[in-house]
Amino acid sequence: MHIRLSVLATRWLAAVLLATFAGVSLAADAGHLKTVKGSAHIERDGKQVPAAAGMAILESDTLVTGADGSMGVTMADNCLLSVGPNSTLAIEKYAFDSTTHAGSFDASLEQGTLAVVSGKMVKQSPDAMRVRTPATVMAVRGTEFVVKVGQ
Amino acid sequence: MGAVLIGLYAAAAMFFSPPPPQTVVILPGPDGHVGTLVVQRGGDETVLNAPYSASRIAADGTENRAQLSATAVKQEFGSALGALPARPVSFNLYFISGKDELTEPSKLELDKAMAELKRRPVPDIVVIGHTDTVGSLESNDQLSLARAERVRNALVQQGLAAERIFAAGRGEREPLVRTADGVAEPRNRRVEVNVR
């Protein structure tokens, strides 16, 4: 009986651990918010989350700033992103394997200003990162750049 | 089929409401190196690869190449550039053979890493321990983790938030310098501190 119980307990523990790790890998942080100024929030699952330095940024998040706002994010592959005032930037797709440095990153700047310093995944494969704007698609081949959409 | 529909939709969207004007400028890195940015628009491509070279698309859809100055870029993009997080840095700390004790020069290097960490409001830190190939795989796994934990504890004692520091040991699997088994190599007895 004791043996049976301990087997059950072990299985239960294994299941819990597995679920925990699965959860972690599913909701892996794409990046972390490092700088926040003025009015700024994250749109996540249709809700507005107030931006706070230190918080995790996830795939499918949209960064939104007001007239006095700005935000800066460090992504898992060491890519740096920041937006200035009146900006909307969607993290449409983000995947990065920290062992192989393979990954892909699609972001979309709907309006405002964006600064980018590309990270490890672009060094690994030059076509891994794309930034869309209403007029163009930018293929980032290992570089730093700024872009402004609107007046 | 999907691509055709998306294409038609994009064409219709462009026809009914032209996209807003846009400016893209490629910048040199801190070491002066400039990469490449390809700006694709319909079937056209503009390649930017010289410092401060720009592509401007006007409200009427015309595209012009331009050469900007560092000052002009600062004026136009100052807020976004000012919000860029500090660049990630990493430090290597070295250890005494078979122990989780730092060498004397690495104690100073740890102070340097600490100073850098304290400049960042919300640092994320990954601490990875390594060993040389002296000893068994298993004992080196333990030793590498002990080294990483030792550094992690030192950082926590200095007031850094424990939950923002991840520590792991890689044993003798990722040597800085490849050696045969059983070789004492000071450069492999190390902990990498990656700071973001």
mmCIF file of C-alpha atoms in Angstrom:
data_model
loop_
_atom_site.group_PDB
_atom_site.id
_atom_site.type_symbol
_atom_site.label_atom_id
_atom_site.label_comp_id
_atom_site.label_asym_id
_atom_site.label_seq_id
_atom_site.Cartn_x
_atom_site.Cartn_y
_atom_site.Cartn_z
ATOM 1 C CA MET A 1 0.000 0.000 0.000
ATOM 2 C CA HIS A 2 2.756 2.371 0.955
ATOM 3 C CA ILE A 3 4.599 1.534 -2.220
ATOM 4 C CA ARG A 4 1.469 2.096 -4.260
ATOM 5 C CA LEU A 5 0.875 5.460 -2.632
ATOM 6 C CA SER A 6 4.415 6.611 -3.237
ATOM 7 C CA VAL A 7 4.165 5.540 -6.888
ATOM 8 C CA LEU A 8 0.984 7.576 -7.194
ATOM 9 C CA ALA A 9 2.628 10.518 -5.454
ATOM 10 C CA THR A 10 5.597 10.305 -7.795
ATOM 11 C CA ARG A 11 3.334 10.192 -10.835
ATOM 12 C CA TRP A 12 1.335 13.115 -9.535
ATOM 13 C CA LEU A 13 4.529 15.099 -8.908
ATOM 14 C CA ALA A 14 5.816 14.242 -12.390
ATOM 15 C CA ALA A 15 2.527 15.388 -13.908
ATOM 16 C CA VAL A 16 2.658 18.658 -11.977
ATOM 17 C CA LEU A 17 6.272 19.258 -13.011
ATOM 18 C CA LEU A 18 5.473 18.453 -16.632
ATOM 19 C CA ALA A 19 2.491 20.809 -16.598
ATOM 20 C CA THR A 20 4.640 23.530 -15.043
ATOM 21 C CA PHE A 21 7.363 23.180 -17.662
ATOM 22 C CA ALA A 22 4.827 22.935 -20.485
ATOM 23 C CA GLY A 23 3.196 26.104 -19.158
ATOM 24 C CA VAL A 24 6.543 27.862 -19.027
ATOM 25 C CA SER A 25 7.460 26.890 -22.562
ATOM 26 C CA LEU A 26 4.036 27.834 -23.935
ATOM 27 C CA ALA A 27 4.000 31.255 -22.326
ATOM 28 C CA ALA A 28 7.742 31.890 -22.697
ATOM 29 C CA ASP A 29 8.545 35.554 -22.302
ATOM 30 C CA ALA A 30 9.373 37.160 -25.627
ATOM 31 C CA GLY A 31 11.060 39.986 -23.764
ATOM 32 C CA HIS A 32 11.010 42.357 -20.818
ATOM 33 C CA LEU A 33 9.923 45.939 -20.595
ATOM 34 C CA LYS A 34 12.944 47.932 -19.442
ATOM 35 C CA THR A 35 11.981 51.571 -19.817
ATOM 36 C CA VAL A 36 8.585 53.259 -19.467
ATOM 37 C CA LYS A 37 7.786 56.974 -19.616
ATOM 38 C CA GLY A 38 4.504 58.897 -19.698
ATOM 39 C CA SER A 39 1.274 57.285 -20.830
ATOM 40 C CA ALA A 40 1.944 53.742 -22.027
ATOM 41 C CA HIS A 41 0.103 50.452 -21.965
ATOM 42 C CA ILE A 42 0.164 46.945 -23.376
ATOM 43 C CA GLU A 43 -2.798 45.465 -25.233
ATOM 44 C CA ARG A 44 -2.991 41.792 -24.319
ATOM 45 C CA ASP A 45 -5.901 39.443 -25.128
ATOM 46 C CA GLY A 46 -8.150 42.425 -25.825
ATOM 47 C CA LYS A 47 -7.374 44.068 -22.471
ATOM 48 C CA GLN A 48 -5.279 47.100 -21.595
ATOM 49 C CA VAL A 49 -2.471 46.339 -19.154
ATOM 50 C CA PRO A 50 -0.645 49.337 -17.644
ATOM 51 C CA ALA A 51 3.016 49.296 -18.683
ATOM 52 C CA ALA A 52 5.490 48.823 -15.819
ATOM 53 C CA ALA A 53 9.271 48.455 -16.033
ATOM 54 C CA GLY A 54 10.296 44.848 -15.442
ATOM 55 C CA MET A 55 7.122 43.228 -16.764
ATOM 56 C CA ALA A 56 7.260 40.424 -19.321
ATOM 57 C CA ILE A 57 6.313 41.083 -22.940
ATOM 58 C CA LEU A 58 4.637 38.189 -24.733
ATOM 59 C CA GLU A 59 4.057 37.219 -28.331
ATOM 60 C CA SER A 60 0.829 38.931 -29.570
ATOM 61 C CA ASP A 61 1.243 41.909 -27.208
ATOM 62 C CA THR A 62 0.777 45.379 -28.686
ATOM 63 C CA LEU A 63 2.719 48.306 -27.233
ATOM 64 C CA VAL A 64 0.750 51.564 -27.219
ATOM 65 C CA THR A 65 1.987 55.005 -26.152
ATOM 66 C CA GLY A 66 0.220 58.349 -25.773
ATOM 67 C CA ALA A 67 1.434 61.848 -26.622
ATOM 68 C CA ASP A 68 4.046 61.876 -23.794
ATOM 69 C CA GLY A 69 4.833 58.161 -23.769
ATOM 70 C CA SER A 70 7.753 55.908 -24.630
ATOM 71 C CA MET A 71 8.736 52.301 -23.911
ATOM 72 C CA GLY A 72 11.808 50.127 -24.403
ATOM 73 C CA VAL A 73 11.964 46.325 -24.523
ATOM 74 C CA THR A 74 14.851 43.842 -24.448
ATOM 75 C CA MET A 75 13.837 40.678 -26.293
ATOM 76 C CA ALA A 76 14.981 37.135 -25.435
ATOM 77 C CA ASP A 77 17.534 37.192 -28.289
ATOM 78 C CA ASN A 78 19.003 40.515 -27.049
ATOM 79 C CA CYS A 79 17.190 42.497 -29.744
ATOM 80 C CA LEU A 80 16.316 45.973 -28.427
ATOM 81 C CA LEU A 81 13.124 47.797 -29.416
ATOM 82 C CA SER A 82 11.751 51.141 -28.350
ATOM 83 C CA VAL A 83 8.788 53.278 -29.307
ATOM 84 C CA GLY A 84 8.349 57.023 -28.977
ATOM 85 C CA PRO A 85 5.107 59.014 -28.468
ATOM 86 C CA ASN A 86 1.763 58.202 -30.194
ATOM 87 C CA SER A 87 3.009 54.817 -31.293
ATOM 88 C CA THR A 88 1.402 51.420 -31.818
ATOM 89 C CA LEU A 89 3.702 48.444 -32.235
ATOM 90 C CA ALA A 90 2.373 44.874 -32.468
ATOM 91 C CA ILE A 91 4.628 41.909 -31.598
ATOM 92 C CA GLU A 92 2.918 39.611 -34.094
ATOM 93 C CA LYS A 93 5.221 36.637 -33.878
ATOM 94 C CA TYR A 94 8.193 35.858 -31.681
ATOM 95 C CA ALA A 95 10.070 32.588 -31.345
ATOM 96 C CA PHE A 96 13.679 32.128 -30.252
ATOM 97 C CA ASP A 97 15.693 29.042 -29.360
ATOM 98 C CA SER A 98 18.379 30.140 -26.908
ATOM 99 C CA THR A 99 20.489 27.049 -27.694
ATOM 100 C CA THR A 100 20.577 27.220 -31.512
ATOM 101 C CA HIS A 101 19.749 30.967 -31.818
ATOM 102 C CA ALA A 102 17.200 30.050 -34.479
ATOM 103 C CA GLY A 103 13.985 32.044 -34.401
ATOM 104 C CA SER A 104 11.600 34.361 -36.127
ATOM 105 C CA PHE A 105 10.270 37.779 -35.261
ATOM 106 C CA ASP A 106 7.503 39.729 -36.991
ATOM 107 C CA ALA A 107 6.559 43.140 -35.658
ATOM 108 C CA SER A 108 4.220 45.737 -37.093
ATOM 109 C CA LEU A 109 4.464 49.486 -36.549
ATOM 110 C CA GLU A 110 1.024 50.900 -37.258
ATOM 111 C CA GLN A 111 1.914 54.452 -36.289
ATOM 112 C CA GLY A 112 4.536 56.485 -34.475
ATOM 113 C CA THR A 113 8.278 55.954 -34.115
ATOM 114 C CA LEU A 114 10.339 52.822 -33.527
ATOM 115 C CA ALA A 115 14.033 52.227 -32.872
ATOM 116 C CA VAL A 116 15.519 48.741 -33.372
ATOM 117 C CA VAL A 117 18.837 47.116 -32.525
ATOM 118 C CA SER A 118 18.709 43.611 -33.962
ATOM 119 C CA GLY A 119 19.700 40.605 -31.846
ATOM 120 C CA LYS A 120 21.103 37.085 -31.976
ATOM 121 C CA MET A 121 18.499 35.467 -34.238
ATOM 122 C CA VAL A 122 19.341 37.834 -37.100
ATOM 123 C CA LYS A 123 23.041 36.946 -36.761
ATOM 124 C CA GLN A 124 22.055 33.276 -36.999
ATOM 125 C CA SER A 125 19.688 33.674 -39.993
ATOM 126 C CA PRO A 126 19.483 37.015 -41.814
ATOM 127 C CA ASP A 127 15.812 36.673 -42.773
ATOM 128 C CA ALA A 128 14.563 35.912 -39.253
ATOM 129 C CA MET A 129 13.261 39.405 -38.454
ATOM 130 C CA ARG A 130 10.742 41.536 -40.320
ATOM 131 C CA VAL A 131 9.122 44.823 -39.388
ATOM 132 C CA ARG A 132 5.977 45.794 -41.255
ATOM 133 C CA THR A 133 4.559 49.272 -41.653
ATOM 134 C CA PRO A 134 1.376 50.248 -43.549
ATOM 135 C CA ALA A 135 3.484 50.977 -46.659
ATOM 136 C CA THR A 136 6.413 48.549 -46.469
ATOM 137 C CA VAL A 137 8.008 45.410 -45.092
ATOM 138 C CA MET A 138 11.530 45.756 -43.734
ATOM 139 C CA ALA A 139 13.899 42.807 -43.718
ATOM 140 C CA VAL A 140 16.403 43.364 -40.912
ATOM 141 C CA ARG A 141 19.847 42.021 -41.816
ATOM 142 C CA GLY A 142 21.744 42.653 -38.600
ATOM 143 C CA THR A 143 21.484 46.331 -38.005
ATOM 144 C CA GLU A 144 20.198 49.334 -36.123
ATOM 145 C CA PHE A 145 17.551 51.604 -37.558
ATOM 146 C CA VAL A 146 14.715 53.986 -36.795
ATOM 147 C CA VAL A 147 11.388 54.285 -38.576
ATOM 148 C CA LYS A 148 8.542 56.759 -38.371
ATOM 149 C CA VAL A 149 5.027 56.213 -39.686
ATOM 150 C CA GLY A 150 2.855 59.333 -39.983
ATOM 151 C CA GLN A 151 3.669 63.032 -39.955
ATOM 152 C CA MET B 1 -5.562 31.417 -53.031
ATOM 153 C CA GLY B 2 -5.035 33.029 -49.617
ATOM 154 C CA ALA B 3 -2.077 35.001 -50.935
ATOM 155 C CA VAL B 4 -4.144 36.236 -53.883
ATOM 156 C CA LEU B 5 -6.913 37.371 -51.550
ATOM 157 C CA ILE B 6 -4.436 39.136 -49.280
ATOM 158 C CA GLY B 7 -2.858 40.767 -52.336
ATOM 159 C CA LEU B 8 -6.249 41.936 -53.605
ATOM 160 C CA TYR B 9 -7.157 43.207 -50.167
ATOM 161 C CA ALA B 10 -3.842 45.088 -49.857
ATOM 162 C CA ALA B 11 -4.309 46.593 -53.329
ATOM 163 C CA ALA B 12 -7.866 47.665 -52.450
ATOM 164 C CA ALA B 13 -6.728 49.114 -49.107
ATOM 165 C CA MET B 14 -3.963 51.091 -50.855
ATOM 166 C CA PHE B 15 -6.412 52.333 -53.454
ATOM 167 C CA PHE B 16 -9.006 53.553 -50.975
ATOM 168 C CA SER B 17 -6.712 54.894 -48.254
ATOM 169 C CA PRO B 18 -3.065 55.511 -49.138
ATOM 170 C CA PRO B 19 -0.648 54.511 -46.369
ATOM 171 C CA PRO B 20 0.672 57.329 -44.182
ATOM 172 C CA PRO B 21 4.067 58.828 -45.051
ATOM 173 C CA GLN B 22 7.095 57.132 -43.575
ATOM 174 C CA THR B 23 10.798 57.645 -42.951
ATOM 175 C CA VAL B 24 13.334 54.860 -42.362
ATOM 176 C CA VAL B 25 16.938 55.601 -41.388
ATOM 177 C CA ILE B 26 19.736 53.053 -40.908
ATOM 178 C CA LEU B 27 22.138 53.819 -38.046
ATOM 179 C CA PRO B 28 25.728 52.846 -37.275
ATOM 180 C CA GLY B 29 26.241 50.646 -34.199
ATOM 181 C CA PRO B 30 28.360 51.801 -31.225
ATOM 182 C CA ASP B 31 31.453 50.378 -33.005
ATOM 183 C CA GLY B 32 30.587 52.234 -36.222
ATOM 184 C CA HIS B 33 29.501 49.072 -38.029
ATOM 185 C CA VAL B 34 26.473 49.443 -40.318
ATOM 186 C CA GLY B 35 24.336 46.469 -41.296
ATOM 187 C CA THR B 36 21.781 46.172 -44.056
ATOM 188 C CA LEU B 37 18.103 46.970 -44.088
ATOM 189 C CA VAL B 38 15.953 46.010 -47.067
ATOM 190 C CA VAL B 39 12.795 48.080 -47.420
ATOM 191 C CA GLN B 40 10.283 46.199 -49.563
ATOM 192 C CA ARG B 41 7.300 47.949 -51.066
ATOM 193 C CA GLY B 42 5.163 45.979 -53.445
ATOM 194 C CA GLY B 43 7.765 44.472 -55.772
ATOM 195 C CA ASP B 44 10.340 47.236 -55.205
ATOM 196 C CA GLU B 45 13.285 46.982 -52.850
ATOM 197 C CA THR B 46 15.368 49.754 -51.371
ATOM 198 C CA VAL B 47 18.609 48.649 -49.715
ATOM 199 C CA LEU B 48 19.959 50.859 -46.943
ATOM 200 C CA ASN B 49 23.528 50.116 -45.854
ATOM 201 C CA ALA B 50 25.371 53.436 -45.331
ATOM 202 C CA PRO B 51 25.277 55.362 -42.026
ATOM 203 C CA TYR B 52 22.231 57.647 -41.742
ATOM 204 C CA SER B 53 20.970 56.866 -45.246
ATOM 205 C CA ALA B 54 17.203 57.060 -45.395
ATOM 206 C CA SER B 55 14.172 56.197 -47.442
ATOM 207 C CA ARG B 56 11.299 58.672 -47.278
ATOM 208 C CA ILE B 57 7.852 57.892 -48.649
ATOM 209 C CA ALA B 58 5.658 60.967 -49.023
ATOM 210 C CA ALA B 59 1.879 61.160 -48.523
ATOM 211 C CA ASP B 60 1.414 60.936 -52.316
ATOM 212 C CA GLY B 61 3.366 57.668 -52.376
ATOM 213 C CA THR B 62 6.602 58.904 -53.964
ATOM 214 C CA GLU B 63 9.794 57.510 -52.467
ATOM 215 C CA ASN B 64 13.016 59.461 -52.108
ATOM 216 C CA ARG B 65 16.427 58.448 -50.871
ATOM 217 C CA ALA B 66 17.995 60.907 -48.457
ATOM 218 C CA GLN B 67 21.202 61.266 -46.495
ATOM 219 C CA LEU B 68 20.549 62.505 -42.949
ATOM 220 C CA SER B 69 22.936 63.601 -40.207
ATOM 221 C CA ALA B 70 23.277 62.209 -36.685
ATOM 222 C CA THR B 71 21.843 65.485 -35.386
ATOM 223 C CA ALA B 72 18.805 65.357 -37.659
ATOM 224 C CA VAL B 73 18.108 61.765 -36.581
ATOM 225 C CA LYS B 74 18.345 62.780 -32.915
ATOM 226 C CA GLN B 75 15.850 65.585 -33.512
ATOM 227 C CA GLU B 76 13.371 63.427 -35.360
ATOM 228 C CA PHE B 77 13.718 60.192 -33.334
ATOM 229 C CA GLY B 78 15.038 61.403 -29.964
ATOM 230 C CA SER B 79 12.185 60.003 -27.836
ATOM 231 C CA ALA B 80 12.350 56.505 -29.300
ATOM 232 C CA LEU B 81 16.172 56.425 -29.197
ATOM 233 C CA GLY B 82 16.131 57.720 -25.617
ATOM 234 C CA ALA B 83 13.842 54.841 -24.615
ATOM 235 C CA LEU B 84 16.170 52.090 -25.933
ATOM 236 C CA PRO B 85 17.157 49.757 -23.089
ATOM 237 C CA ALA B 86 20.826 49.489 -22.094
ATOM 238 C CA ARG B 87 22.686 47.052 -24.327
ATOM 239 C CA PRO B 88 23.147 43.528 -22.945
ATOM 240 C CA VAL B 89 26.636 42.840 -21.565
ATOM 241 C CA SER B 90 28.342 39.747 -20.225
ATOM 242 C CA PHE B 91 31.201 39.118 -17.838
ATOM 243 C CA ASN B 92 33.382 36.030 -17.327
ATOM 244 C CA LEU B 93 34.455 35.266 -13.783
ATOM 245 C CA TYR B 94 37.180 32.650 -13.168
ATOM 246 C CA PHE B 95 37.565 30.141 -10.344
ATOM 247 C CA ILE B 96 40.217 28.313 -8.361
ATOM 248 C CA SER B 97 40.681 24.684 -9.463
ATOM 249 C CA GLY B 98 38.083 22.301 -8.022
ATOM 250 C CA LYS B 99 36.448 25.034 -5.921
ATOM 251 C CA ASP B 100 33.559 27.486 -6.037
ATOM 252 C CA GLU B 101 35.950 30.255 -5.040
ATOM 253 C CA LEU B 102 36.743 33.196 -7.349
ATOM 254 C CA THR B 103 40.318 34.033 -8.364
ATOM 255 C CA GLU B 104 41.579 37.372 -7.026
ATOM 256 C CA PRO B 105 41.300 39.252 -10.385
ATOM 257 C CA SER B 106 37.769 37.902 -10.813
ATOM 258 C CA LYS B 107 36.719 39.320 -7.455
ATOM 259 C CA LEU B 108 37.456 42.748 -8.959
ATOM 260 C CA GLU B 109 35.617 41.777 -12.153
ATOM 261 C CA LEU B 110 32.584 40.849 -10.020
ATOM 262 C CA ASP B 111 32.627 44.365 -8.531
ATOM 263 C CA LYS B 112 32.646 45.745 -12.088
ATOM 264 C CA ALA B 113 29.675 43.547 -13.042
ATOM 265 C CA MET B 114 27.877 44.722 -9.902
ATOM 266 C CA ALA B 115 28.407 48.380 -10.796
ATOM 267 C CA GLU B 116 26.975 47.729 -14.275
ATOM 268 C CA LEU B 117 23.982 45.899 -12.777
ATOM 269 C CA LYS B 118 23.212 48.754 -10.421
ATOM 270 C CA ARG B 119 23.033 51.185 -13.339
ATOM 271 C CA ARG B 120 20.056 49.233 -14.699
ATOM 272 C CA PRO B 121 16.653 49.836 -13.101
ATOM 273 C CA VAL B 122 15.272 46.332 -13.808
ATOM 274 C CA PRO B 123 18.163 44.034 -14.731
ATOM 275 C CA ASP B 124 17.589 40.446 -15.837
ATOM 276 C CA ILE B 125 20.580 38.268 -15.073
ATOM 277 C CA VAL B 126 21.530 34.792 -16.255
ATOM 278 C CA VAL B 127 24.438 33.155 -14.432
ATOM 279 C CA ILE B 128 25.927 30.033 -16.062
ATOM 280 C CA GLY B 129 28.640 27.992 -14.335
ATOM 281 C CA HIS B 130 31.292 25.895 -16.130
ATOM 282 C CA THR B 131 34.241 23.675 -15.220
ATOM 283 C CA ASP B 132 37.377 22.326 -16.868
ATOM 284 C CA THR B 133 37.617 18.590 -17.679
ATOM 285 C CA VAL B 134 39.331 17.524 -14.431
ATOM 286 C CA GLY B 135 37.002 15.176 -12.500
ATOM 287 C CA SER B 136 33.897 13.218 -13.471
ATOM 288 C CA LEU B 137 31.002 14.583 -15.515
ATOM 289 C CA GLU B 138 28.711 14.317 -12.474
ATOM 290 C CA SER B 139 31.035 16.083 -10.050
ATOM 291 C CA ASN B 140 31.611 18.816 -12.644
ATOM 292 C CA ASP B 141 27.857 19.284 -13.070
ATOM 293 C CA GLN B 142 27.641 19.840 -9.317
ATOM 294 C CA LEU B 143 30.711 22.087 -9.218
ATOM 295 C CA SER B 144 29.483 24.249 -12.117
ATOM 296 C CA LEU B 145 26.129 24.751 -10.402
ATOM 297 C CA ALA B 146 27.856 25.510 -7.074
ATOM 298 C CA ARG B 147 29.932 28.190 -8.863
ATOM 299 C CA ALA B 148 26.842 29.719 -10.460
ATOM 300 C CA GLU B 149 24.964 29.672 -7.141
ATOM 301 C CA ARG B 150 27.920 31.273 -5.395
ATOM 302 C CA VAL B 151 27.844 34.198 -7.830
ATOM 303 C CA ARG B 152 24.051 34.394 -7.648
ATOM 304 C CA ASN B 153 24.221 34.607 -3.845
ATOM 305 C CA ALA B 154 26.850 37.338 -4.040
ATOM 306 C CA LEU B 155 24.556 39.352 -6.321
ATOM 307 C CA VAL B 156 21.548 38.820 -4.039
ATOM 308 C CA GLN B 157 23.620 39.872 -1.011
ATOM 309 C CA GLN B 158 24.374 43.112 -2.844
ATOM 310 C CA GLY B 159 20.658 43.795 -2.981
ATOM 311 C CA LEU B 160 19.680 42.472 -6.419
ATOM 312 C CA ALA B 161 16.253 40.842 -6.650
ATOM 313 C CA ALA B 162 16.667 37.047 -6.419
ATOM 314 C CA GLU B 163 13.734 36.383 -8.761
ATOM 315 C CA ARG B 164 15.465 38.293 -11.569
ATOM 316 C CA ILE B 165 18.603 36.094 -11.402
ATOM 317 C CA PHE B 166 18.580 32.686 -13.088
ATOM 318 C CA ALA B 167 21.467 30.351 -12.289
ATOM 319 C CA ALA B 168 22.410 27.107 -14.036
ATOM 320 C CA GLY B 169 25.425 24.808 -14.343
ATOM 321 C CA ARG B 170 26.646 23.388 -17.664
ATOM 322 C CA GLY B 171 29.397 21.198 -16.197
ATOM 323 C CA GLU B 172 32.286 20.618 -18.606
ATOM 324 C CA ARG B 173 30.036 20.639 -21.719
ATOM 325 C CA GLU B 174 30.770 24.156 -22.967
ATOM 326 C CA PRO B 175 34.469 24.835 -22.531
ATOM 327 C CA LEU B 176 35.810 28.198 -23.633
ATOM 328 C CA VAL B 177 38.947 26.320 -24.735
ATOM 329 C CA ARG B 178 38.610 22.732 -26.009
ATOM 330 C CA THR B 179 40.875 20.281 -24.201
ATOM 331 C CA ALA B 180 41.304 16.531 -23.759
ATOM 332 C CA ASP B 181 39.623 14.969 -20.718
ATOM 333 C CA GLY B 182 41.356 15.535 -17.379
ATOM 334 C CA VAL B 183 43.070 18.805 -18.356
ATOM 335 C CA ALA B 184 43.211 21.658 -15.828
ATOM 336 C CA GLU B 185 42.387 24.784 -17.871
ATOM 337 C CA PRO B 186 41.899 28.012 -15.900
ATOM 338 C CA ARG B 187 39.909 29.658 -18.730
ATOM 339 C CA ASN B 188 37.293 26.912 -18.566
ATOM 340 C CA ARG B 189 36.722 27.263 -14.804
ATOM 341 C CA ARG B 190 34.327 30.119 -15.142
ATOM 342 C CA VAL B 191 30.921 31.638 -14.608
ATOM 343 C CA GLU B 192 29.316 33.756 -17.321
ATOM 344 C CA VAL B 193 27.172 36.585 -16.030
ATOM 345 C CA ASN B 194 24.794 37.787 -18.753
ATOM 346 C CA VAL B 195 23.146 41.077 -17.928
ATOM 347 C CA ARG B 196 20.133 42.501 -19.730
#
